[in-house]
Short mmCIF file of N, CA and C in Angstrom, two decimals:
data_model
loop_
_atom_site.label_atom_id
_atom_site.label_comp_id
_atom_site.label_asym_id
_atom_site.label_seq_id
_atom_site.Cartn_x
_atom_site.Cartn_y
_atom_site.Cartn_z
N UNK A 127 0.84 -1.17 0.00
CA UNK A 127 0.00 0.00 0.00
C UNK A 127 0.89 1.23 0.00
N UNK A 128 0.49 2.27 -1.26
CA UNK A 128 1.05 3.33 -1.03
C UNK A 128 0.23 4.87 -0.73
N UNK A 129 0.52 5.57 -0.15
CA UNK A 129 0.08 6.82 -0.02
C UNK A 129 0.77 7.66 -1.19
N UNK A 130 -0.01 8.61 -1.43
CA UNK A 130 0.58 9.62 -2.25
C UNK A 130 -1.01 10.69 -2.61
N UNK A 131 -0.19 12.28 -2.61
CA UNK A 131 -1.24 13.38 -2.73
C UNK A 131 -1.25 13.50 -4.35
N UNK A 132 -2.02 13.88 -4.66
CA UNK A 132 -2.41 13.66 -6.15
C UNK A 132 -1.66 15.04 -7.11
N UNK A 133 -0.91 15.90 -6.51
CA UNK A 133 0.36 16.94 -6.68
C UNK A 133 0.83 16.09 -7.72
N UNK A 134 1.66 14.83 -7.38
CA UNK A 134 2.92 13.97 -7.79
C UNK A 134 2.38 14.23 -9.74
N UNK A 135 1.06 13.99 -9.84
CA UNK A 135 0.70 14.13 -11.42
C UNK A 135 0.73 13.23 -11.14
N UNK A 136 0.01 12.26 -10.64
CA UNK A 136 -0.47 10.60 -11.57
C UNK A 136 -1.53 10.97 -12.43
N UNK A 137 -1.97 10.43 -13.48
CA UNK A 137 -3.00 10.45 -14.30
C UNK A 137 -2.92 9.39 -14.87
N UNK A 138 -3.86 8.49 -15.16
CA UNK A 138 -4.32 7.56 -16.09
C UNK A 138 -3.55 6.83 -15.59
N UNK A 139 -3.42 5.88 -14.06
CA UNK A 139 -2.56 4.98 -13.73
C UNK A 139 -3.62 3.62 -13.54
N UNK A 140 -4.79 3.24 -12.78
CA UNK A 140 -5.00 2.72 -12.15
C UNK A 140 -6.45 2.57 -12.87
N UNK A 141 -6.46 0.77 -13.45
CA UNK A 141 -7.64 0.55 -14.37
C UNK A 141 -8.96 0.56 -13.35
N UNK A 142 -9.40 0.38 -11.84
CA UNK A 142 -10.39 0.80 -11.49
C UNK A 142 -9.86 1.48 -10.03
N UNK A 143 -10.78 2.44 -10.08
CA UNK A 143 -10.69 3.01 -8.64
C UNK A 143 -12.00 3.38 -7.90
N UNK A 144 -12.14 3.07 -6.28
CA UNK A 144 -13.12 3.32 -5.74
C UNK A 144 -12.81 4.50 -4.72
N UNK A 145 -14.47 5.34 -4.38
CA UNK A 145 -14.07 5.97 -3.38
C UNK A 145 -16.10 6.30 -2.63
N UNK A 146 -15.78 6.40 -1.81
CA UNK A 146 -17.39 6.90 -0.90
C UNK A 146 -17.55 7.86 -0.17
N UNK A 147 -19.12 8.27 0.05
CA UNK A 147 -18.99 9.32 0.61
C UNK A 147 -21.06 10.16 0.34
N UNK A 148 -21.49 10.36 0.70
CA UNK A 148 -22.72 10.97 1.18
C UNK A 148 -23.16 11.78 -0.41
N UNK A 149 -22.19 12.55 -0.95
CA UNK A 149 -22.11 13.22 -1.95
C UNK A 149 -23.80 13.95 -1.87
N UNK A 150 -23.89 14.94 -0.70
CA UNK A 150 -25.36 15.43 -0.90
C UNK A 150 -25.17 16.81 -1.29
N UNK A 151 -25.63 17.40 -2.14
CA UNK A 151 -25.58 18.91 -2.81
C UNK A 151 -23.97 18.73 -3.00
N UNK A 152 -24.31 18.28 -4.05
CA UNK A 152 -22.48 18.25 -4.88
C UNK A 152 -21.79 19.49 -4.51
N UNK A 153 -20.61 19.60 -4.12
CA UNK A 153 -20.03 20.48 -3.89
C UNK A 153 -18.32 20.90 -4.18
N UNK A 154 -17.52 21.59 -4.23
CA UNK A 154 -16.20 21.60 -4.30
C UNK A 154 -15.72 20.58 -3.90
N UNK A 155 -15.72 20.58 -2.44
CA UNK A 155 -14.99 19.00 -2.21
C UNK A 155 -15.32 17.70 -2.76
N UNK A 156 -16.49 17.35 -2.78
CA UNK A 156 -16.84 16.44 -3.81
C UNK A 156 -16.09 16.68 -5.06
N UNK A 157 -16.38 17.47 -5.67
CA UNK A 157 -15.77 17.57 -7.48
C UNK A 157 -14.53 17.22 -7.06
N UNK A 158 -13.42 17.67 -6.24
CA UNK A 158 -12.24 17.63 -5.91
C UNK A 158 -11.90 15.69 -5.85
N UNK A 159 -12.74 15.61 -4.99
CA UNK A 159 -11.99 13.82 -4.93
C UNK A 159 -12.84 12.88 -5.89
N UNK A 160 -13.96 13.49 -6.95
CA UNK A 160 -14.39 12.75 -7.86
C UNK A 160 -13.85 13.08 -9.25
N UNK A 161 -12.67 14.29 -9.41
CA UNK A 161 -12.12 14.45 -10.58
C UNK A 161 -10.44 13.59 -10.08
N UNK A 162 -10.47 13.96 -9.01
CA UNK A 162 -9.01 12.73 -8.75
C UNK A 162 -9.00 11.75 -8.99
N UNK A 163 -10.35 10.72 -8.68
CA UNK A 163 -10.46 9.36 -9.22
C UNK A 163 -10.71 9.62 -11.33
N UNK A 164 -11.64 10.35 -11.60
CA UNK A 164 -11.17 9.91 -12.76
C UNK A 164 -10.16 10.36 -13.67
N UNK A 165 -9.38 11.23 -13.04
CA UNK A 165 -7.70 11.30 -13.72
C UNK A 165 -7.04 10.38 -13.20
N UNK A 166 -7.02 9.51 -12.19
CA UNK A 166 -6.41 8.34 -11.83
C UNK A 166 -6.83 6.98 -12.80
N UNK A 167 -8.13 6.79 -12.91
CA UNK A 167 -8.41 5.80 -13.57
C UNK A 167 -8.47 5.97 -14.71
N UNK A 168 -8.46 4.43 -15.45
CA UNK A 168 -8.67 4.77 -17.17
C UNK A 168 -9.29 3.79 -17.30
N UNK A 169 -10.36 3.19 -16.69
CA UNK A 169 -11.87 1.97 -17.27
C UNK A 169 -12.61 2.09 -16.51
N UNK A 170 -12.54 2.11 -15.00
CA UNK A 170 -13.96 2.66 -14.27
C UNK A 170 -13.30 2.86 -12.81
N UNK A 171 -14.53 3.64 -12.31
CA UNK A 171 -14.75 4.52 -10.94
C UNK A 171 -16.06 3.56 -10.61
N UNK A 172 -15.40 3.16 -9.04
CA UNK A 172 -16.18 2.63 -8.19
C UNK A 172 -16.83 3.59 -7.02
N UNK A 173 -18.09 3.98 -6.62
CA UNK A 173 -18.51 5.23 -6.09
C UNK A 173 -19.31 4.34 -5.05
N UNK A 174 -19.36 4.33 -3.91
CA UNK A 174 -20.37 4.28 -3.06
C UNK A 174 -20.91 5.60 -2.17
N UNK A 175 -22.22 5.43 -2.58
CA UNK A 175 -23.06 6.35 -1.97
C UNK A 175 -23.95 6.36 -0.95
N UNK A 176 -23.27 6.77 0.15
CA UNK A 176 -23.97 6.53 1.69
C UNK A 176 -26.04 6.99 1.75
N UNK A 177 -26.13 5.79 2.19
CA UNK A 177 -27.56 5.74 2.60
C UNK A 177 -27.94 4.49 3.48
N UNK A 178 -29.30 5.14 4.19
CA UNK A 178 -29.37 4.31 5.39
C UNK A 178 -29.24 4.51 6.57
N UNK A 179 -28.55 3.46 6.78
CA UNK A 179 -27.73 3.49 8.78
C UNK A 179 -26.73 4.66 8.47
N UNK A 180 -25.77 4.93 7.32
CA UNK A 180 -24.86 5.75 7.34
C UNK A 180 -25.55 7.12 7.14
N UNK A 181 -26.70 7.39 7.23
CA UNK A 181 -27.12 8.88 7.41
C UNK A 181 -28.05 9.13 8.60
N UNK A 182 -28.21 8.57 9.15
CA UNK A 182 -29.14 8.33 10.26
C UNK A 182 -28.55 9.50 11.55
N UNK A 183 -27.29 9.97 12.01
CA UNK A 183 -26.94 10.43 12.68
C UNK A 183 -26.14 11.84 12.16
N UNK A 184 -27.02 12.09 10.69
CA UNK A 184 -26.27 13.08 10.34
C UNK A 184 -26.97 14.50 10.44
N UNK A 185 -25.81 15.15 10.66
CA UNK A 185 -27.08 16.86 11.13
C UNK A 185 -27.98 16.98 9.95
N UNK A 186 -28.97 17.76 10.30
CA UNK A 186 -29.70 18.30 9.09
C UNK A 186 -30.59 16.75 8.37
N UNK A 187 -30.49 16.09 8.49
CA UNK A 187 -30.75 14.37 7.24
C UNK A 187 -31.71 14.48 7.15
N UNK A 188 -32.66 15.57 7.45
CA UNK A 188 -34.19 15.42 6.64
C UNK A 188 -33.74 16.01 4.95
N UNK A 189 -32.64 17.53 5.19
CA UNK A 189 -32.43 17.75 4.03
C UNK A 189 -31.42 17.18 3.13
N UNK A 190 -31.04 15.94 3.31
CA UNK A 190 -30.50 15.47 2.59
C UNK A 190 -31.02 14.89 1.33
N UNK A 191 -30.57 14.97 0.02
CA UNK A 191 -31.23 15.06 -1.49
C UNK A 191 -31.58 13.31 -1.19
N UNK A 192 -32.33 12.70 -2.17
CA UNK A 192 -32.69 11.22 -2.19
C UNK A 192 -31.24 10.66 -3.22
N UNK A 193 -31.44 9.41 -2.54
CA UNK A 193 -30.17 8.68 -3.12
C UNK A 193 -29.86 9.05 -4.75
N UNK A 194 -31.24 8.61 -5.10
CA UNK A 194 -30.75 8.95 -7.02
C UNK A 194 -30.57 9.82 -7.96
N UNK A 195 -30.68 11.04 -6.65
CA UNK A 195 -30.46 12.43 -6.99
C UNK A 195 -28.66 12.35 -6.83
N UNK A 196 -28.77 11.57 -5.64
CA UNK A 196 -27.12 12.07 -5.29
C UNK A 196 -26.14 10.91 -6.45
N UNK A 197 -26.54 9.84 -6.41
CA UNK A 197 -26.17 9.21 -7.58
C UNK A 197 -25.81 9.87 -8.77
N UNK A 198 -26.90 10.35 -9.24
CA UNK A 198 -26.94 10.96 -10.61
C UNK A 198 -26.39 11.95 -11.05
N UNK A 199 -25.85 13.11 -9.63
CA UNK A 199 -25.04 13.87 -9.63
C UNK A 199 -23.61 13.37 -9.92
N UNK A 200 -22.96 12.26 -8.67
CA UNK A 200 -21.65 11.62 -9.02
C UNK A 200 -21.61 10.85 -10.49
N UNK A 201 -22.07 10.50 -10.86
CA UNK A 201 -21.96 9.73 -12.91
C UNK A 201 -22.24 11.20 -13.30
N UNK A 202 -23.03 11.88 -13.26
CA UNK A 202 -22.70 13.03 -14.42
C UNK A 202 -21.18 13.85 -13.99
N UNK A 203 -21.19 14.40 -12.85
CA UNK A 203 -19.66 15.25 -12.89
C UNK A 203 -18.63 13.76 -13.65
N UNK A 204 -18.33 12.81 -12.88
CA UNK A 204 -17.34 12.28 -13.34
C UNK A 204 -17.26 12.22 -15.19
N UNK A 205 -18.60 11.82 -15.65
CA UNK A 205 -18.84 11.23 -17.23
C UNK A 205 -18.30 13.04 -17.85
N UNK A 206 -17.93 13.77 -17.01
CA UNK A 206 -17.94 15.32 -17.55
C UNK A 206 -16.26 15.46 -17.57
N UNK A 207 -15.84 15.02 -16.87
CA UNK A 207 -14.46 15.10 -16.55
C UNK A 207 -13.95 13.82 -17.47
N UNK A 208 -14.57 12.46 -17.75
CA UNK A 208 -13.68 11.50 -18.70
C UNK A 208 -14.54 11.04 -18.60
N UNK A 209 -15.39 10.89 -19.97
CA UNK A 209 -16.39 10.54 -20.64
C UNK A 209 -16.21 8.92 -21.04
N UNK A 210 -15.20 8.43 -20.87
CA UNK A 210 -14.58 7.21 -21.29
C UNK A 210 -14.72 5.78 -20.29
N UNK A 211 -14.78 6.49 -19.16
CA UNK A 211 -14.77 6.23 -17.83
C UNK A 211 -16.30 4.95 -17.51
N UNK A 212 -16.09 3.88 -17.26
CA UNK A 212 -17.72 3.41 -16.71
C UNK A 212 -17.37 3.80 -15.16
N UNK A 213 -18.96 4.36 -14.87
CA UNK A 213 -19.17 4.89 -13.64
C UNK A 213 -19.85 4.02 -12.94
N UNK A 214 -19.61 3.48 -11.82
CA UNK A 214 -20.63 2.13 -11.02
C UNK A 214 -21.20 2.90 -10.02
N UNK A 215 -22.42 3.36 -9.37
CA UNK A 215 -22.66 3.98 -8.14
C UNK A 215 -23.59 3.29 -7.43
N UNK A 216 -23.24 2.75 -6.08
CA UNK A 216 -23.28 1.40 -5.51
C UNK A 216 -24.04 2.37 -4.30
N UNK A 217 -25.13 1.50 -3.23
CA UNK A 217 -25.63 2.28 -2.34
C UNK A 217 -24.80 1.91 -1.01
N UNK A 218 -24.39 3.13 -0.42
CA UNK A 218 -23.32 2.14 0.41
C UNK A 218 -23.92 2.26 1.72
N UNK A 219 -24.18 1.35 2.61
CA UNK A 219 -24.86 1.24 4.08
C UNK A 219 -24.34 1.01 4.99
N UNK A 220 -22.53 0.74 4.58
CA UNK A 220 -21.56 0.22 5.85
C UNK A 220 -20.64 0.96 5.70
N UNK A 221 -19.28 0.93 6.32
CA UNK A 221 -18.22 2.18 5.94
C UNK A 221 -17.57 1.24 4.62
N UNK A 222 -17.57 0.56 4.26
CA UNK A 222 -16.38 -0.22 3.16
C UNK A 222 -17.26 -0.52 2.17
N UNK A 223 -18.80 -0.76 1.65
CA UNK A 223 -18.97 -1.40 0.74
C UNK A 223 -18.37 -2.11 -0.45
N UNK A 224 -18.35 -1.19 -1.78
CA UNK A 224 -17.76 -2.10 -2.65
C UNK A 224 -16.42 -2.48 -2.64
N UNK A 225 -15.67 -1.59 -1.57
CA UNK A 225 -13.90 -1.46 -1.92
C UNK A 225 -13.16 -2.49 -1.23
N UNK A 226 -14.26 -3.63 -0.30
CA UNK A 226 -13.13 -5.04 0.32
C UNK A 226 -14.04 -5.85 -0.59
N UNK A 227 -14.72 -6.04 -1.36
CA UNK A 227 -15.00 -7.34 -2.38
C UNK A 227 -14.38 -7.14 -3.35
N UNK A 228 -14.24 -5.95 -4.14
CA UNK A 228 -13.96 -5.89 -5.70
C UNK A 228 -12.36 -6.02 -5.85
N UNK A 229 -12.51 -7.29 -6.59
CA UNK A 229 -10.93 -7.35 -7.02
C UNK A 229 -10.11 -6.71 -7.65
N UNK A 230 -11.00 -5.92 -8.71
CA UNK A 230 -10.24 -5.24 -9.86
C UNK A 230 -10.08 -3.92 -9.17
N UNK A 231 -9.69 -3.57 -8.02
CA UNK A 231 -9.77 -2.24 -7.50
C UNK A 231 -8.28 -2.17 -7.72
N UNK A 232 -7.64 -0.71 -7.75
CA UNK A 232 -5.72 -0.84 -8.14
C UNK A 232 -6.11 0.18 -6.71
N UNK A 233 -7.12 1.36 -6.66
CA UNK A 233 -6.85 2.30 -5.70
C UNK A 233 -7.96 2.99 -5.06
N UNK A 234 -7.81 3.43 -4.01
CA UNK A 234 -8.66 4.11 -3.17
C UNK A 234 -8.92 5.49 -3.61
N UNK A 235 -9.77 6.41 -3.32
CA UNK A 235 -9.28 7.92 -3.37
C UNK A 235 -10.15 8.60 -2.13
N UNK A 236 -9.24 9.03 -0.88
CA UNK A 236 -10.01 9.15 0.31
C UNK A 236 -9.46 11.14 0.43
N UNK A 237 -10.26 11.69 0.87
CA UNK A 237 -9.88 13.12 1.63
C UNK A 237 -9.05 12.93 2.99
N UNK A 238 -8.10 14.12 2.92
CA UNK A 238 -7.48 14.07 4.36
C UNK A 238 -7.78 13.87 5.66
N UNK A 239 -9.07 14.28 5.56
CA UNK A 239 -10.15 13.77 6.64
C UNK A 239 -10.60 12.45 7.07
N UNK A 240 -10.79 11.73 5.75
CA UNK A 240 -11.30 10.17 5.65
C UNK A 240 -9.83 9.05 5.66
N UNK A 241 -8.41 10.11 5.38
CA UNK A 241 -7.16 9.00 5.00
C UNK A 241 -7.29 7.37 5.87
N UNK A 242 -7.92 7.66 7.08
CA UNK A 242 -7.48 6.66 7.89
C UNK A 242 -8.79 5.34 7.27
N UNK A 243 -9.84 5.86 6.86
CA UNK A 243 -10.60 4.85 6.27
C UNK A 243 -10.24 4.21 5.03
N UNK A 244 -9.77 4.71 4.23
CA UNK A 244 -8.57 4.00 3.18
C UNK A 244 -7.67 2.71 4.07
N UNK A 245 -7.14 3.44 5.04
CA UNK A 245 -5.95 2.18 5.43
C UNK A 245 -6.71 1.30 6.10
N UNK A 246 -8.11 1.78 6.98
CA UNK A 246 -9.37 0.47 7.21
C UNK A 246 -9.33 -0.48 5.96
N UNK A 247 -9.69 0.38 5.06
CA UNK A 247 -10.40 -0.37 3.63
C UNK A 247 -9.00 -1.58 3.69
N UNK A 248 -8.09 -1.07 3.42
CA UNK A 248 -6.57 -2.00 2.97
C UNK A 248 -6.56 -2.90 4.28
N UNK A 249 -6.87 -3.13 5.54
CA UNK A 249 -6.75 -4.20 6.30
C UNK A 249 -7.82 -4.90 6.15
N UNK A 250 -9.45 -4.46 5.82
CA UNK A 250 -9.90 -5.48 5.74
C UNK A 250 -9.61 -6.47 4.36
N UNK A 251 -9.21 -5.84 3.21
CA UNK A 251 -8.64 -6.22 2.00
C UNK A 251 -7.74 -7.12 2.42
N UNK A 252 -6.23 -7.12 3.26
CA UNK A 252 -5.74 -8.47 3.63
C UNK A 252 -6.10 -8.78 4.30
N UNK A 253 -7.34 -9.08 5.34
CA UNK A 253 -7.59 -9.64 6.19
C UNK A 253 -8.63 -10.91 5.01
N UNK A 254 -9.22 -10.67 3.93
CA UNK A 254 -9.76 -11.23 3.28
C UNK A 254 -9.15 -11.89 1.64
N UNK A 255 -7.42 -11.53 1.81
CA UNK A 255 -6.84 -12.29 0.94
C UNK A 255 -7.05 -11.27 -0.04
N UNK A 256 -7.33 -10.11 -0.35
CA UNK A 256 -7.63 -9.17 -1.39
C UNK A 256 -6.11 -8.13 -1.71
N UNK A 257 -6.01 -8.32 -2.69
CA UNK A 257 -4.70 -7.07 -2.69
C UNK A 257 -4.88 -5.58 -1.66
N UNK A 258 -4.16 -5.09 -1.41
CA UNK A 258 -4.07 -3.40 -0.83
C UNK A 258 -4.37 -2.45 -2.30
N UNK A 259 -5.14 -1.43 -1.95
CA UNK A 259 -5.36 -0.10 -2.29
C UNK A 259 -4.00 1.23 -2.88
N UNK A 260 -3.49 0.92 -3.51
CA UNK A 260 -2.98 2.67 -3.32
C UNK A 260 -4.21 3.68 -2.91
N UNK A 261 -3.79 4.41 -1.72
CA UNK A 261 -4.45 5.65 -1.54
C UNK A 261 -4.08 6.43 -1.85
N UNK A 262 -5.43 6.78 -2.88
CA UNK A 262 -4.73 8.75 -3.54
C UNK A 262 -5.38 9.57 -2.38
N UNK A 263 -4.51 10.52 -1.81
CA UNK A 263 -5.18 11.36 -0.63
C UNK A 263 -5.40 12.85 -1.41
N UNK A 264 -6.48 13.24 -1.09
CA UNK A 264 -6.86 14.68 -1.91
C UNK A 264 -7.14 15.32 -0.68
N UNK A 265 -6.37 16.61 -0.91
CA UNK A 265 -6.69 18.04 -0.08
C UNK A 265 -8.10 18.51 0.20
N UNK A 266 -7.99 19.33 1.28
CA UNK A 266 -10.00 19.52 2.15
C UNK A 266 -9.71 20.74 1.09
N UNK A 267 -10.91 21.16 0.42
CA UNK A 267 -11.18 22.28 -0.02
C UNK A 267 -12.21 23.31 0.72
N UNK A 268 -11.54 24.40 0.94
CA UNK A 268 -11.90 25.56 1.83
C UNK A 268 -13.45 26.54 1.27
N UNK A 269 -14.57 26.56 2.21
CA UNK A 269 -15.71 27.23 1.90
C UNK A 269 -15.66 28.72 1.69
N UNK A 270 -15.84 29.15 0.02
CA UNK A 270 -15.86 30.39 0.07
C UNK A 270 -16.35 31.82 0.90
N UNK A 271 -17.58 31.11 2.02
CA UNK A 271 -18.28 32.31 2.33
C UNK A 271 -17.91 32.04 4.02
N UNK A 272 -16.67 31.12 4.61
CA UNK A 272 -16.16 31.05 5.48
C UNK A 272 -14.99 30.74 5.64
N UNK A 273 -14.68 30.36 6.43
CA UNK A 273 -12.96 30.01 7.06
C UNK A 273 -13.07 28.40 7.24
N UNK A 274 -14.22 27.94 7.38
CA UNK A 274 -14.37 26.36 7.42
C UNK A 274 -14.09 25.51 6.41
N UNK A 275 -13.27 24.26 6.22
CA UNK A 275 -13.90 23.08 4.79
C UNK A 275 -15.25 23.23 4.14
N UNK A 276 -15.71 23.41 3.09
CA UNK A 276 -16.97 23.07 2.10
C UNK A 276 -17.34 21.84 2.70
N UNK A 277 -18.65 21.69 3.26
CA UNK A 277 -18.83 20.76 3.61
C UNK A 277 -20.80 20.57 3.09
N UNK A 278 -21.41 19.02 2.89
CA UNK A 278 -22.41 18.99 3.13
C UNK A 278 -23.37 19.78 4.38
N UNK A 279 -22.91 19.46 5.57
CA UNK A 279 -23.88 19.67 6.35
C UNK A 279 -23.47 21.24 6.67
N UNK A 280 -22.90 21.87 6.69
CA UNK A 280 -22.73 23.17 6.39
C UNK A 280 -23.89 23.86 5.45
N UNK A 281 -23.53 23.41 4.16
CA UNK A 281 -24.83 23.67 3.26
C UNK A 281 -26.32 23.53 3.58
N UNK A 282 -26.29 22.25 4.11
CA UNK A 282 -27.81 22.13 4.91
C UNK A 282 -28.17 22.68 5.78
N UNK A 283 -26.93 22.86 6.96
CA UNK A 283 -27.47 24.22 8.16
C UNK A 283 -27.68 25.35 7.55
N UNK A 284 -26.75 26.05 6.66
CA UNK A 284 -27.52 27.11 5.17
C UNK A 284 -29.11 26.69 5.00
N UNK A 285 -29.26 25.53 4.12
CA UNK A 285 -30.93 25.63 3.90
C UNK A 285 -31.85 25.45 4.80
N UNK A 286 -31.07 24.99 6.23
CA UNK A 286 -32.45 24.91 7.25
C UNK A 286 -32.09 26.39 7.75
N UNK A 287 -31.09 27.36 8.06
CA UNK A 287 -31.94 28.69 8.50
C UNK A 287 -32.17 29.09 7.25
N UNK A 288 -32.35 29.03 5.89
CA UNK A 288 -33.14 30.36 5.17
C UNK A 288 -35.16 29.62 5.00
N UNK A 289 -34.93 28.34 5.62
CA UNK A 289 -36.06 27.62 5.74
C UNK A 289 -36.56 28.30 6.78
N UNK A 290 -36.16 28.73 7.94
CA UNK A 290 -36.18 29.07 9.14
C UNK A 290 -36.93 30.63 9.20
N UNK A 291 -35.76 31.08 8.42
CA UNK A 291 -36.11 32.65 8.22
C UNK A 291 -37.33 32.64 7.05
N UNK A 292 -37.73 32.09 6.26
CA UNK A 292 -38.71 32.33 5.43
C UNK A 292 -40.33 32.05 6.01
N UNK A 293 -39.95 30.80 7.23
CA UNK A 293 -40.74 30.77 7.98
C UNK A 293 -40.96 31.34 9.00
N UNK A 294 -40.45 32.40 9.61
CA UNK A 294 -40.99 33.46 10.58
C UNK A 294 -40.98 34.70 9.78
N UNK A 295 -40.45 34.94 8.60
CA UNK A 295 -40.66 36.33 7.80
C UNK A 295 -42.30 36.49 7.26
#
């Protein structure tokens, strides 16, 4: 297993790559670690998309978009960035879904935030006889209208107060 920030210029190394993640109101950081996987890969992107038990404890999760909204968002940015690319978007309900079964995986692509779930992903991978992951680690991208990371639930605390304010205005 190797680490490496996606600086180095890899492109077009790694015939499939997976990565997961909530992807609700697409955002910078999203685009950020879903254009890394498909300049990394060159036949397909493995995407799991949290739903379920994995949103159940998340702020805001009434406003979170429905799965096939958020789906449909991750295959279009990526098919926009490398059209060449098959896009798989898998519903993911545990922290690892598709990335400890699929053999043909060469690499991970986790945020600095998530790095340590990559090296999860790679132990349960030998714990089950599966090759290791290269992890591509991609940089937090910073929210324009604060000092915080771009984040989902950020955005949603956004639409629940202008929900808030429209409802006492």
């Amino acid at each position: 297993m190797v680490d490496s920030n996606l600086d180095s210029g890899e492109t077009n190394t790694f015939r499939a790559v997976v990565l997961g993640g909530t992807f609700d109101h697409l955002h910078d950081g999203h685009r950020a670690l879903l254009k890394a996987a498909a300049n990394v890969a060159t036949e397909r992107v493995v995407v799991g998309v949290s739903t379920g038990p994995l949103l159940e404890n998340k702020e805001y999760a009434k406003l979170i978009e429905p799965l096939e909204t958020r789906r449909q968002s991750v295959e279009r940015y990526i098919k926009s960035i490398k059209s060449s690319l098959l896009v798989q978007t898998e519903p993911l309900v545990d922290p690892y879904g598709p990335s400890i079964v699929d053999e043909g995986l060469g690499a991970i692509v986790v945020s600095k935030e998530t790095e340590k779930g990559g090296h999860a992903v790679n132990q349960k991978r030998a714990e089950k006889g599966l090759s290791t992951l290269h992890v591509v680690v991609v940089d937090l991208v910073g929210d324009s209208m604060s000092t915080e990371k771009v984040s989902s639930t950020l955005l949603r605390k956004r639409e629940a107060e202008a929900l808030q304010a429209r409802h006492v205005a």
